[in-house]
Amino acid sequence: MVIDINLSNPEAIHHPAGQGPIPQPSLNRMSQYHHYLMELQDQGIDRVSCSRIGADLNLVPVQVRKDLQYTGIIGKPKTGYVVAELILAIESFLGWNNVNEAFLVGAGNLGTALLGHERFTKFGLQIVAAFDSDPSKIGQWVHGKAVLPLDKLADLAQRMSIHLGIITTPAEAAQTVADEMIRGGIQAIWNFAPARLKVPTHVIVHSEDLYSSLASLSWKLAQRFHVPIQQEGGTPDGVDANCG
Amino acid sequence: MVIDINLSNPEAIHHPAGQGPIPQPSLNRMSQYHHYLMELQDQGIDRVSCSRIGADLNLVPVQVRKDLQYTGIIGKPKTGYVVAELILAIESFLGWNNVNEAFLVGAGNLGTALLGHERFTKFGLQIVAAFDSDPSKIGQWVHGKAVLPLDKLADLAQRMSIHLGIITTPAEAAQTVADEMIRGGIQAIWNFAPARLKVPTHVIVHSEDLYSSLASLSWKLAQRFHVPIQQEGGTPDGVDANCG
DNA sequence: ATAGATTCGATCTATGGTTATCGATATAAA
DNA sequence: TTTATATCGATAACCATAGATCGAATCTAT
Ligand SMILES: NC(=O)c1ccc[n+]([C@@H]2O[C@H](COP(=O)([O-])OP(=O)(O)OC[C@H]3O[C@@H](n4cnc5c(N)ncnc54)[C@H](O)[C@@H]3O)[C@@H](O)[C@H]2O)c1
Ligand SMILES: NC(=O)c1ccc[n+]([C@@H]2O[C@H](COP(=O)([O-])OP(=O)(O)OC[C@H]3O[C@@H](n4cnc5c(N)ncnc54)[C@H](O)[C@@H]3O)[C@@H](O)[C@H]2O)c1
């Protein structure tokens, strides 16, 4: 999910050159393009067209073209784009060529998984420390990162100029943690707890709602089994097969 | 990101009573409503209006009303909805009152986190077994679930009538795993690997693309720091604060 | 009992994102 | 060199979703 979307404030999202806003869905597709292009590069393919990308990613070519235009890349008729250039364009567009140092709070199941995910560094995300409130976890090391007491967060974030916070605590604690992060000057929060965070407008919050995805999935699955009668001229199962 | 959306096929999504399609964004919001209503119930509140919900969830009341109508719930003017009824309506709508038994493949970092998440059972998801290809993991128990060899999956899925598969393997293995799941008659796949799965049209795939979220987040963060000049009458930072 | 306030449900409009179309341009083949 | 074809980039049409409005229903307070 993601889905997601659901901009409570439909304020335009502007991209660096100021050449107009970028739709959130386009932004979400960027990492797909990036991943796909990396595969192409591994295969030694150095040029690619929107039609090719679209065919492989199940998108109409014109949508691919529009999305890529936001990165500022310029393609050549008949040839398409240079894969290497395109990858760089996307990485630069997303800011993946700079490192974002982050603090993670909640060294539990999910937090541990994220802490152990080295691949994040390839995408500019460097989790530098973990925080928890559980005395038995404080002082331990998880995947090479120290678990510190939560009350050290704000001060450290400020001193280390950390701008990104990741919340993997239970929902009940999420707001407290977010407040603490903001107190430390953190600008953006990646929230995995199913909670609506109240934050000042200048703070970016991106909530990863797994339950929302689960809802979507189980609804579709329920459709599949409980309404086999429904047949009104459309597809046998009126449910789209691929979304995310 | 949640997200998403990105229906490659804009085929209508129909809901049980066949009273028209439900927008994917509405579906995604359902779990938010559910979570919020549970909180209300904990606080002993038994009635709620769309205005109230909207105020608390940062949505306009009319959108809340529309979303809730999809569940078939019927409200009373002046009073609003009965919280308990509404919760049941949403759960029944999403199929959360039935149990979805699932197989998980890839008992690594993320897989372990999911296996250990008991709360899923509250939402109808019961992960009954894990699978892996790593001989050192096979035969072990993770959070009380056996880790079995992948080649047992198809047969077991069929015999146990498992309809849901969860993929938490590296991207390279995802397609193989998906194929195996489909061979076992699995109808829906919750995919956490950053890979586009090719599946028959009758199989539902929901990809949880964390990199996509990360992209969105890091783009917004990059905006924040690299374009402080941009000031064209709108908000100081033209980036929306809350999305998911 | 009646007046007033509030909210639901339905219809209509606006916005934003997706998709189709068209001209321009670069490559490849004749 | 010329011609055919594929692809880009821009514009325009289209469609889904979000948001506004309005009448009808219900509750509360006088
Ligand atoms: N694990 C999953 O698969 C999964 C799936 C979906 C959603 N989530 C959500 O992710 C979050 C974390 O899930 P989890 O399974 O890792 O839970 P967990 O219980 O394993 O870990 C939570 C951690 O947060 C710490 N914590 C609690 N209160 C804190 C506070 N006030 N300050 C700092 N740390 C605090 C706990 O000590 C613990 O280490 C939850 O909100 C959960 O709903 C998890
Ligand atoms: N851990 C995270 O925080 C995180 C974040 C974003 C995305 N992801 C994605 O989730 C997936 C899993 O991540 P992870 O960190 O748990 O990786 P991991 O390496 O810890 O675990 C992967 C597991 O899959 C198993 N596996 C490999 N090939 C297999 C096959 N063919 N059949 C069955 N099992 C196989 C491995 O033995 C291992 O146990 C990856 O695709 C990763 O990109 C993970």
XYZ file of C-alpha atoms (C1' of nucleotides) and ligand atoms in Angstrom:
636
model
C 0.000 0.000 0.000
C 0.272 2.017 -0.117
C -1.116 3.211 -1.124
C -1.910 5.325 -0.743
C -2.138 8.548 -1.340
C -4.917 10.212 0.587
C -3.545 13.697 0.684
C -5.476 15.500 3.350
C -4.175 18.711 1.899
C -4.181 18.727 -1.899
C -1.457 21.319 -1.949
C 0.637 20.968 -5.043
C 3.818 18.963 -4.805
C 6.543 20.758 -6.672
C 9.670 19.273 -8.061
C 13.116 20.821 -7.975
C 13.071 22.721 -11.233
C 9.688 24.072 -10.278
C 8.237 22.833 -13.563
C 4.982 21.937 -11.929
C 3.764 19.458 -9.406
C 4.379 15.735 -9.557
C 1.451 13.418 -8.875
C 1.954 11.188 -5.863
C 1.303 8.035 -7.937
C 4.070 9.030 -10.314
C 6.392 9.458 -7.383
C 5.445 6.014 -6.137
C 6.235 4.454 -9.480
C 9.745 5.874 -9.538
C 11.270 3.111 -7.463
C 9.709 0.539 -9.774
C 11.388 2.148 -12.728
C 14.633 2.298 -10.822
C 14.539 -1.346 -9.890
C 13.623 -2.370 -13.404
C 16.384 -0.292 -14.913
C 18.944 -1.834 -12.589
C 17.905 -5.221 -13.897
C 18.302 -4.045 -17.467
C 21.748 -2.745 -16.639
C 22.701 -6.087 -15.136
C 21.659 -7.684 -18.400
C 23.937 -5.334 -20.291
C 21.130 -3.427 -21.974
C 22.095 0.206 -22.344
C 19.105 1.779 -24.061
C 15.418 1.467 -23.453
C 12.203 2.990 -24.724
C 9.007 3.819 -22.896
C 7.195 1.166 -24.879
C 9.629 -1.447 -23.661
C 9.400 -0.308 -20.074
C 5.639 -0.169 -20.286
C 5.395 -3.636 -21.716
C 7.547 -5.078 -18.948
C 5.961 -3.124 -16.131
C 2.362 -3.312 -17.289
C 1.973 0.383 -17.808
C 0.949 2.265 -20.896
C 3.954 3.837 -22.588
C 2.627 7.340 -22.376
C 2.382 7.121 -18.623
C 5.950 5.947 -18.365
C 7.050 8.818 -20.541
C 5.233 11.352 -18.417
C 6.615 9.953 -15.206
C 10.156 9.991 -16.509
C 9.798 13.533 -17.701
C 9.492 14.630 -14.092
C 13.065 13.521 -13.511
C 14.214 15.952 -16.173
C 15.666 13.210 -18.330
C 15.603 13.867 -22.036
C 15.121 11.042 -24.475
C 15.864 10.685 -28.124
C 13.225 9.738 -30.704
C 13.600 6.262 -32.075
C 16.274 5.422 -29.494
C 14.595 6.098 -26.204
C 16.685 6.697 -23.115
C 20.181 5.697 -22.081
C 19.706 3.299 -19.187
C 22.650 4.548 -17.152
C 21.571 8.156 -17.545
C 18.028 7.310 -16.620
C 19.075 5.543 -13.455
C 21.155 8.517 -12.425
C 18.316 10.864 -13.256
C 15.929 8.940 -11.044
C 18.409 8.627 -8.204
C 19.195 12.271 -8.320
C 15.530 13.140 -8.591
C 14.693 11.064 -5.529
C 17.690 12.230 -3.599
C 19.087 8.716 -3.420
C 22.577 9.924 -4.193
C 22.665 11.698 -0.852
C 22.671 9.852 2.432
C 19.733 10.252 4.783
C 20.760 9.341 8.273
C 17.878 8.114 10.354
C 16.912 7.140 13.879
C 14.628 4.199 14.469
C 12.431 3.906 17.541
C 11.018 0.554 18.621
C 13.560 -2.242 18.377
C 10.954 -4.985 18.255
C 10.015 -7.421 15.532
C 9.620 -4.963 12.733
C 12.286 -2.579 13.916
C 14.812 -5.381 13.999
C 13.920 -6.354 10.450
C 14.458 -2.814 9.236
C 17.703 -2.450 11.173
C 18.995 -5.581 9.497
C 18.166 -4.514 6.005
C 21.464 -3.432 4.511
C 19.986 -2.766 1.104
C 18.523 0.462 2.394
C 21.951 2.026 2.195
C 21.802 1.599 -1.574
C 18.861 3.948 -1.518
C 20.359 6.609 0.627
C 18.912 5.419 3.910
C 21.325 4.875 6.753
C 19.797 3.923 10.089
C 22.424 5.029 12.567
C 20.857 4.148 15.895
C 17.853 2.568 17.517
C 15.867 3.698 20.538
C 13.545 1.881 22.865
C 11.847 2.302 26.193
C 12.275 -1.289 27.303
C 15.163 -1.402 29.827
C 16.014 -4.938 28.745
C 16.654 -3.766 25.200
C 18.552 -0.619 26.023
C 22.281 -1.124 25.805
C 21.967 -4.061 23.450
C 23.094 -4.092 19.855
C 20.760 -5.014 17.029
C 22.351 -5.753 13.672
C 25.323 -3.651 14.665
C 23.292 -0.692 15.871
C 23.115 0.407 19.476
C 19.766 0.530 21.234
C 19.589 3.700 23.268
C 17.067 5.054 25.748
C 14.343 7.128 24.159
C 15.110 10.186 26.236
C 18.456 10.522 24.512
C 16.822 10.872 21.115
C 15.974 14.554 20.890
C 19.352 15.743 21.998
C 21.254 13.327 19.790
C 19.102 14.052 16.765
C 19.843 17.703 17.131
C 23.569 17.252 17.625
C 23.873 14.789 14.745
C 21.496 16.690 12.460
C 19.276 13.698 11.924
C 16.324 14.572 9.733
C 14.533 11.273 9.392
C 12.813 9.198 12.043
C 11.363 5.713 11.754
C 8.652 4.589 14.154
C 8.163 0.877 14.788
C 6.622 1.005 18.224
C 3.112 -0.077 19.149
C 0.444 2.371 18.045
C -0.110 3.648 21.570
C 3.447 4.938 21.804
C 3.650 6.390 18.315
C 2.450 9.889 19.116
C 4.806 10.241 22.076
C 7.692 9.091 19.955
C 6.761 11.431 17.134
C 6.630 14.356 19.564
C 10.070 13.457 20.814
C 11.408 13.263 17.287
C 10.003 16.645 16.430
C 11.519 18.035 19.567
C 14.846 16.801 18.211
C 14.306 18.654 14.962
C 13.429 15.680 12.844
C 11.805 16.713 9.564
C 10.304 13.533 8.236
C 8.794 10.480 9.868
C 8.361 7.028 8.390
C 5.658 5.567 10.554
C 4.901 1.840 10.683
C 2.472 1.999 13.571
C -1.207 2.131 12.704
C -1.750 5.546 14.223
C -2.578 8.984 12.889
C 0.191 11.242 14.016
C -0.526 14.864 14.831
C 2.465 16.851 13.715
C 3.268 20.455 12.810
C 2.667 21.159 9.139
C 6.350 21.400 8.324
C 6.929 17.767 9.293
C 6.499 15.131 6.608
C 4.774 11.964 7.734
C 4.596 8.865 5.646
C 2.571 6.106 7.226
C 3.140 2.559 6.091
C -0.188 1.045 6.869
C 0.104 -2.702 6.513
C -3.382 -3.173 7.839
C -4.708 -1.081 5.024
C -3.053 -3.404 2.554
C -4.372 -6.362 4.424
C -7.846 -4.880 4.297
C -7.633 -4.433 0.580
C -6.352 -7.924 0.105
C -8.846 -9.644 2.335
C -11.713 -7.715 0.796
C -10.722 -8.886 -2.638
C -10.266 -12.409 -1.399
C -13.658 -12.319 0.255
C -15.169 -11.063 -2.988
C -13.639 -13.990 -4.741
C -15.281 -16.556 -2.531
C -18.530 -15.040 -1.385
C -19.861 -13.546 -4.582
C -19.306 -16.070 -7.313
C -22.772 -15.297 -8.682
C -21.939 -11.798 -9.762
C -21.569 -11.789 -13.522
C -22.661 -8.661 -15.242
C -20.897 -8.764 -18.542
C -17.510 -7.756 -17.209
C -14.581 -9.957 -16.353
C -15.466 -13.171 -14.507
C -13.894 -11.730 -11.434
C -14.355 -7.999 -11.458
C -11.317 -7.524 -9.323
C -8.095 -6.175 -10.589
C -5.254 -8.607 -10.351
C -2.308 -6.384 -9.738
C -2.063 -3.480 -7.431
C 0.154 -2.214 -4.776
C 2.712 3.964 0.678
C 0.870 3.481 1.040
C -0.193 3.625 -1.332
C -0.987 2.880 -4.086
C -3.121 2.311 -6.210
C -1.740 2.123 -9.724
C -4.385 -0.084 -11.219
C -2.948 -1.259 -14.458
C -6.425 -2.300 -15.412
C -9.067 0.207 -14.397
C -11.672 -2.541 -14.348
C -14.392 -1.737 -11.876
C -14.078 -3.212 -8.427
C -17.491 -4.397 -7.334
C -18.647 -4.862 -3.816
C -20.796 -7.684 -2.500
C -24.232 -6.279 -3.036
C -23.198 -5.291 -6.531
C -24.271 -1.718 -5.868
C -21.416 -0.364 -7.881
C -17.666 -0.330 -7.658
C -15.664 0.832 -4.678
C -12.713 3.135 -5.300
C -9.401 1.696 -4.245
C -8.664 4.747 -2.053
C -11.889 4.173 -0.170
C -10.894 0.581 0.395
C -7.551 1.717 1.736
C -9.190 4.058 4.180
C -11.344 1.320 5.678
C -8.706 0.063 8.085
C -8.161 3.614 9.312
C -11.816 3.916 10.144
C -11.703 0.548 11.806
C -8.757 1.413 13.936
C -10.248 4.752 14.906
C -13.585 3.193 15.815
C -11.905 0.634 18.028
C -10.332 3.503 19.912
C -13.702 5.182 20.318
C -15.140 1.945 21.610
C -12.332 1.655 24.141
C -13.256 5.122 25.327
C -16.830 4.027 25.813
C -18.207 6.154 22.997
C -21.095 4.367 21.313
C -22.229 6.784 18.636
C -20.321 8.826 16.114
C -21.031 11.119 13.203
C -19.167 11.579 9.953
C -18.260 15.094 10.998
C -16.617 13.773 14.117
C -14.755 11.059 12.278
C -13.675 13.505 9.632
C -12.422 16.005 12.173
C -10.339 13.362 13.918
C -9.017 11.697 10.787
C -8.446 14.813 8.715
C -10.989 13.950 6.087
C -13.977 15.914 4.905
C -17.200 14.512 6.355
C -18.737 13.828 2.974
C -15.892 11.554 2.041
C -16.244 9.605 5.242
C -19.955 9.249 4.621
C -19.381 7.983 1.120
C -16.769 5.491 2.216
C -18.946 4.125 4.990
C -21.875 3.739 2.657
C -19.924 1.098 0.786
C -20.062 -1.109 3.854
C -23.846 -1.036 3.698
C -24.155 0.609 7.101
C -27.139 2.867 7.552
C -26.897 5.912 9.759
C -29.480 8.036 11.405
C -29.744 11.766 10.874
C -28.673 13.824 13.853
C -27.294 10.722 15.590
C -24.818 9.338 13.148
C -23.773 5.711 13.392
C -23.662 3.234 16.228
C -19.978 2.545 16.768
C -20.356 -1.158 17.451
C -22.507 -1.641 14.366
C -20.095 0.305 12.259
C -17.144 -1.773 13.383
C -19.014 -4.946 12.551
C -20.075 -3.532 9.217
C -16.486 -2.753 8.286
C -15.175 -6.088 9.494
C -17.814 -7.961 7.628
C -17.249 -5.810 4.562
C -13.533 -6.517 4.610
C -13.972 -10.171 5.400
C -12.161 -9.776 8.704
C -14.705 -11.907 10.503
C -13.536 -14.912 8.539
C -10.101 -16.416 8.967
C -7.687 -16.313 6.080
C -5.072 -18.967 6.543
C -1.815 -18.079 4.856
C 1.573 -19.489 3.993
C 4.643 -17.310 4.258
C 7.750 -17.900 2.173
C 11.098 -16.470 3.211
C 11.748 -16.780 6.933
C 14.335 -14.013 6.998
C 14.301 -10.625 8.681
C 10.977 -9.432 7.441
C 9.337 -12.852 7.370
C 10.221 -13.375 11.006
C 8.685 -10.032 11.921
C 5.453 -10.930 10.190
C 5.385 -14.407 11.705
C 5.719 -12.868 15.150
C 2.931 -10.380 14.710
C 0.011 -11.859 16.629
C -2.220 -8.892 15.987
C -2.795 -10.102 12.466
C -5.148 -12.732 13.814
C -7.444 -9.926 14.937
C -7.799 -9.029 11.302
C -8.527 -12.472 9.997
C -4.974 -13.313 9.004
C -3.543 -16.539 10.329
C -0.095 -17.450 9.101
C -0.014 -21.210 9.553
C 3.412 -22.145 8.247
C 6.613 -20.744 6.847
C 8.715 -21.991 3.959
C 12.291 -21.422 2.997
C 14.948 -22.792 0.704
C 17.793 -22.408 3.165
C 18.581 -25.866 4.633
C 19.736 -24.284 7.856
C 16.315 -22.749 8.406
C 14.225 -25.717 7.390
C 13.042 -27.690 10.372
C 13.339 -24.750 12.718
C 10.475 -23.008 14.412
C 9.947 -19.280 14.122
C 7.492 -17.723 16.555
C 5.808 -21.068 16.930
C 5.525 -21.768 13.227
C 7.399 -24.535 11.468
C 9.745 -23.665 8.635
C 9.230 -26.184 5.848
C 11.037 -26.795 2.586
C 9.640 -24.822 -0.302
C 8.895 -27.902 -2.373
C 6.263 -28.958 0.126
C 4.300 -25.774 -0.388
C 2.155 -26.523 -3.419
C 0.964 -29.863 -2.170
C 0.236 -28.593 1.325
C -1.519 -25.488 0.101
C -3.810 -27.635 -1.949
C -4.553 -30.119 0.803
C -5.114 -27.398 3.396
C -7.029 -25.117 1.040
C -4.718 -22.194 1.664
C -5.726 -19.213 -0.425
C -3.259 -16.594 0.645
C 0.500 -16.487 0.208
C 2.995 -14.027 1.635
C 6.346 -13.523 -0.055
C 9.267 -12.198 1.969
C 12.136 -13.610 -0.046
C 14.717 -11.627 -1.965
C 13.391 -10.175 -5.207
C 15.234 -12.716 -7.325
C 13.319 -15.595 -5.795
C 9.920 -13.924 -5.761
C 8.725 -15.080 -9.167
C 9.704 -18.677 -8.514
C 7.913 -18.601 -5.208
C 4.830 -17.029 -6.756
C 4.738 -19.726 -9.418
C 4.912 -22.360 -6.755
C 2.111 -20.727 -4.820
C -0.086 -20.595 -7.864
C 0.667 -24.222 -8.530
C -0.713 -24.886 -5.069
C -3.917 -23.076 -5.894
C -3.196 -19.919 -3.951
C -5.536 -17.105 -4.986
C -3.932 -14.035 -3.521
C -0.351 -13.009 -2.903
C 0.934 -10.397 -0.503
C 4.321 -9.599 -1.893
C 7.000 -7.760 0.065
C 9.792 -8.270 -2.438
C 10.454 -5.435 -4.857
C 9.568 -7.457 -7.920
C 6.794 -7.354 -10.471
C 5.173 -10.747 -10.378
C 3.748 -12.256 -13.524
C 0.636 -14.140 -12.539
C -2.519 -15.418 -14.215
C -5.281 -12.838 -14.205
C -7.330 -14.680 -11.623
C -4.611 -14.284 -9.001
C -4.689 -11.165 -6.846
C -1.301 -9.627 -6.171
C -0.750 -6.876 -3.686
C 2.800 -5.626 -3.577
C 4.016 -3.850 -0.494
C 6.740 -1.739 -1.937
C 8.725 -0.207 0.885
C 11.212 1.243 -1.544
C 8.415 3.143 -3.171
C 7.581 4.695 0.172
C 11.194 5.424 0.784
C 11.438 7.088 -2.599
C 8.506 9.291 -1.822
C 9.907 10.203 1.536
C 13.414 10.909 0.407
C 12.175 12.981 -2.497
C 10.162 15.147 -0.157
C 13.064 15.421 2.219
C 15.383 16.374 -0.617
C 12.891 19.012 -1.692
C 12.958 20.396 1.763
C 16.684 20.914 1.792
C 17.699 21.558 -1.753
C 15.019 23.983 -2.861
C 14.555 26.474 -0.062
C 14.423 29.234 -2.658
C 11.154 28.123 -4.129
C 8.486 30.494 -2.897
C 5.708 31.128 -5.314
C 2.905 32.354 -3.140
C 1.951 28.955 -1.807
C 2.956 27.364 1.457
C 6.597 27.881 2.470
C 7.186 24.220 1.876
C 4.958 23.106 -0.951
C 5.004 19.555 0.269
C 2.094 17.883 1.917
C 2.729 16.865 5.452
C 0.647 13.767 5.815
C 0.302 10.947 3.424
C 0.378 7.305 3.515
C -46.050 20.197 20.245
C -43.093 22.996 17.683
C -38.842 25.260 16.233
C -34.222 24.729 15.442
C -30.089 22.336 14.831
C -27.660 18.548 13.083
C -26.601 14.857 10.082
C -27.633 11.500 6.618
C -28.102 10.319 1.719
C -28.245 11.722 -3.039
C -26.929 14.569 -6.840
C -23.941 17.612 -9.028
C -19.463 19.860 -9.953
C -14.460 20.317 -9.774
C -9.988 18.518 -9.625
C -6.321 15.658 -10.752
C -4.398 11.694 -12.970
C -4.548 8.664 -16.867
C -4.854 7.734 -21.602
C -5.209 8.968 -26.609
C -3.618 11.715 -30.370
C -0.528 14.396 -33.202
C 3.462 16.603 -34.948
C 8.541 16.596 -34.742
C 12.846 14.174 -34.797
C 16.228 10.695 -34.980
C 17.699 6.240 -36.699
C 17.917 2.598 -40.055
C 17.193 0.678 -44.447
C 16.667 1.197 -49.425
C 20.336 10.540 -50.168
C 15.802 9.424 -49.493
C 12.111 6.977 -47.312
C 10.032 4.406 -43.725
C 9.446 3.662 -38.943
C 9.826 4.094 -34.210
C 9.824 7.111 -30.366
C 9.779 11.400 -27.953
C 7.331 15.531 -26.219
C 3.200 18.249 -25.978
C -1.703 18.938 -26.113
C -6.170 17.487 -25.453
C -9.885 14.337 -24.125
C -11.382 11.324 -20.681
C -12.405 9.208 -16.386
C -12.140 8.355 -11.450
C -12.146 10.405 -7.117
C -12.908 14.223 -4.087
C -15.611 17.827 -2.596
C -19.919 20.955 -2.464
C -24.763 21.480 -2.174
C -29.513 20.417 -1.023
C -33.556 18.174 0.615
C -35.293 14.935 4.021
C -35.153 12.878 8.393
C -34.410 12.790 13.354
C -33.308 14.450 17.637
C -33.212 18.176 21.353
C -34.795 21.974 23.696
C -38.143 25.197 24.519
N 5.670 -6.998 13.068
C 4.872 -6.887 12.029
O 4.859 -7.726 11.185
C 3.946 -5.738 11.905
C 2.986 -5.768 10.915
C 2.108 -4.704 10.785
C 2.219 -3.626 11.617
N 3.160 -3.608 12.578
C 3.222 -2.463 13.453
O 4.552 -2.113 13.689
C 4.716 -1.721 15.024
C 5.783 -2.567 15.656
O 5.435 -3.919 15.562
P 6.347 -5.033 16.196
O 5.782 -6.331 15.801
O 7.749 -4.770 15.881
O 6.093 -4.825 17.754
P 7.054 -5.260 18.930
O 6.221 -5.305 20.158
O 7.834 -6.442 18.560
O 8.075 -4.059 19.076
C 7.733 -2.813 19.591
C 8.953 -2.200 20.259
O 8.645 -0.879 20.637
C 9.160 -0.673 21.950
N 8.399 0.389 22.595
C 7.176 0.317 23.161
N 6.814 1.498 23.643
C 7.820 2.348 23.386
C 8.032 3.724 23.666
N 7.107 4.459 24.257
N 9.189 4.268 23.262
C 10.116 3.530 22.643
N 9.965 2.225 22.351
C 8.835 1.646 22.737
C 9.009 -1.984 22.629
O 9.886 -2.087 23.728
C 9.377 -2.931 21.516
O 10.748 -3.166 21.484
C 3.378 -1.894 15.698
O 2.717 -0.655 15.735
C 2.644 -2.809 14.791
O 1.257 -2.595 14.787
C 4.031 -4.656 12.740
N 13.928 -6.424 6.008
C 13.458 -5.266 5.619
O 13.382 -4.357 6.407
C 12.983 -5.043 4.224
C 12.659 -3.755 3.822
C 12.216 -3.534 2.520
C 12.074 -4.600 1.678
N 12.389 -5.820 2.078
C 12.250 -6.905 1.129
O 11.711 -8.034 1.754
C 12.326 -9.196 1.279
C 12.907 -9.971 2.426
O 13.802 -9.170 3.131
P 14.603 -9.722 4.347
O 15.327 -8.589 4.944
O 13.705 -10.510 5.218
O 15.653 -10.690 3.643
P 16.407 -11.938 4.294
O 17.567 -12.218 3.455
O 16.585 -11.705 5.737
O 15.373 -13.140 4.168
C 15.068 -13.738 2.964
C 14.709 -15.185 3.229
O 14.252 -15.782 2.026
C 14.867 -17.067 1.921
N 14.919 -17.433 0.521
C 15.808 -17.020 -0.410
N 15.536 -17.591 -1.584
C 14.465 -18.372 -1.403
C 13.723 -19.226 -2.246
N 14.015 -19.357 -3.537
N 12.696 -19.889 -1.706
C 12.367 -19.751 -0.418
N 13.034 -18.945 0.419
C 14.075 -18.277 -0.067
C 16.205 -16.912 2.545
O 16.696 -18.173 2.934
C 15.891 -16.021 3.713
O 15.501 -16.763 4.827
C 13.375 -8.742 0.291
O 12.863 -8.857 -0.993
C 13.597 -7.308 0.637
O 13.951 -6.541 -0.487
C 12.837 -6.068 3.334
